[in-house]
Amino acid sequence: MIGILGKLSSWFASNGTATELRALENRIAYSFRRPALLDQALKHRSHVYAHAGEGIASNERLEFLGDAVLDLIVTEHLYRRYPDRHEGDLTQVKSLLVSKTILADTARAIQIGDYLHLSKEESHAGGRARTSILGDAFEAVLGAVYLDGGLAAAEAFVDRHLLSSLDDITSDGNHLNFKSTLLEHTQSEGQGHPRYLVHAEEGPDHRKTFTVEVLVEGDQLGLGRGRSKKEAQQMAAREALTKLGVS
């Protein structure tokens, strides 16, 4: 009797997972030939830790792959779309598009958070809405799409869910170049150039998180975190502008 109940429980669990995967496939407009890849992309490390010893792997390897694929697709798209822009301008736009904030917003639009496998503790703590988790999950799903359907499928996924909003993202006042705004303000006030210093580096080389502080006349006015030093500098500048009452 116990064996039968165990099999039924396993069947319902797998059937429920399959139903959820199909629902997410509909949302992202991509049907997996290997649904296990999508399931893998949704497994946060907290879920893995909660099931230690059961042979479950997190989505971190797929996130690592998706990050590289995203960088290539976005870089090529910007290169072709803006043939007259300089490298610095293209870098700034790319940094914005692949930032955790934008990727998390994109993941929210797809409702990826509803399908994530999290530990009970992480879920109760609001993990399904956490920017870092959602941004990583978007990259992991992209990595899964790439492995399942190749570069063409990955490009279609990024174009549909991210690049289609390029104009809206770059024209949004919330995504201004905070460093330039801060520099203009400090110069107008006779305070010279802000200084940006790396406060901390965390994580392995392939997925570091940087914390940067910004100093104006020797006083720390902001701290920012990001996946690159440039992103962290922008976040630090934004905090400084808020303290100065400029934004």
CSV table of N, CA, C and O in Angstrom, one decimal, residues 1-14:
chain,number,residue,atom,x,y,z
A,1,MET,N,0.8,-1.2,0.0
A,1,MET,CA,0.0,0.0,0.0
A,1,MET,C,0.9,1.3,0.0
A,1,MET,O,0.6,2.2,-0.7
A,2,ILE,N,1.9,1.2,0.9
A,2,ILE,CA,2.8,2.4,0.9
A,2,ILE,C,3.5,2.6,-0.4
A,2,ILE,O,3.7,3.7,-0.9
A,3,GLY,N,3.9,1.5,-1.1
A,3,GLY,CA,4.5,1.6,-2.4
A,3,GLY,C,3.7,2.2,-3.4
A,3,GLY,O,4.1,3.1,-4.2
A,4,ILE,N,2.4,1.9,-3.4
A,4,ILE,CA,1.4,2.4,-4.3
A,4,ILE,C,1.2,3.9,-4.1
A,4,ILE,O,1.2,4.7,-5.0
A,5,LEU,N,1.1,4.3,-2.8
A,5,LEU,CA,0.9,5.7,-2.5
A,5,LEU,C,2.2,6.5,-2.9
A,5,LEU,O,2.1,7.7,-3.4
A,6,GLY,N,3.3,5.9,-2.7
A,6,GLY,CA,4.6,6.6,-3.1
A,6,GLY,C,4.6,6.8,-4.6
A,6,GLY,O,5.0,7.9,-5.1
A,7,LYS,N,4.2,5.8,-5.4
A,7,LYS,CA,4.2,6.0,-6.8
A,7,LYS,C,3.2,7.0,-7.3
A,7,LYS,O,3.5,7.8,-8.2
A,8,LEU,N,2.0,7.0,-6.6
A,8,LEU,CA,1.0,8.0,-7.0
A,8,LEU,C,1.5,9.4,-6.7
A,8,LEU,O,1.3,10.4,-7.4
A,9,SER,N,2.2,9.6,-5.5
A,9,SER,CA,2.7,10.9,-5.1
A,9,SER,C,3.7,11.4,-6.1
A,9,SER,O,3.8,12.5,-6.5
A,10,SER,N,4.6,10.4,-6.5
A,10,SER,CA,5.6,10.8,-7.5
A,10,SER,C,5.0,11.2,-8.9
A,10,SER,O,5.4,12.1,-9.5
A,11,TRP,N,3.9,10.5,-9.2
A,11,TRP,CA,3.3,10.8,-10.5
A,11,TRP,C,2.6,12.1,-10.5
A,11,TRP,O,2.8,12.9,-11.4
A,12,PHE,N,1.9,12.4,-9.4
A,12,PHE,CA,1.3,13.7,-9.3
A,12,PHE,C,2.3,14.9,-9.3
A,12,PHE,O,2.1,15.9,-9.9
A,13,ALA,N,3.4,14.6,-8.6
A,13,ALA,CA,4.5,15.7,-8.5
A,13,ALA,C,5.1,15.9,-9.9
A,13,ALA,O,5.2,17.1,-10.4
A,14,SER,N,5.4,14.9,-10.7
A,14,SER,CA,6.0,15.0,-12.0
A,14,SER,C,5.0,15.6,-13.0
A,14,SER,O,5.3,16.4,-13.8
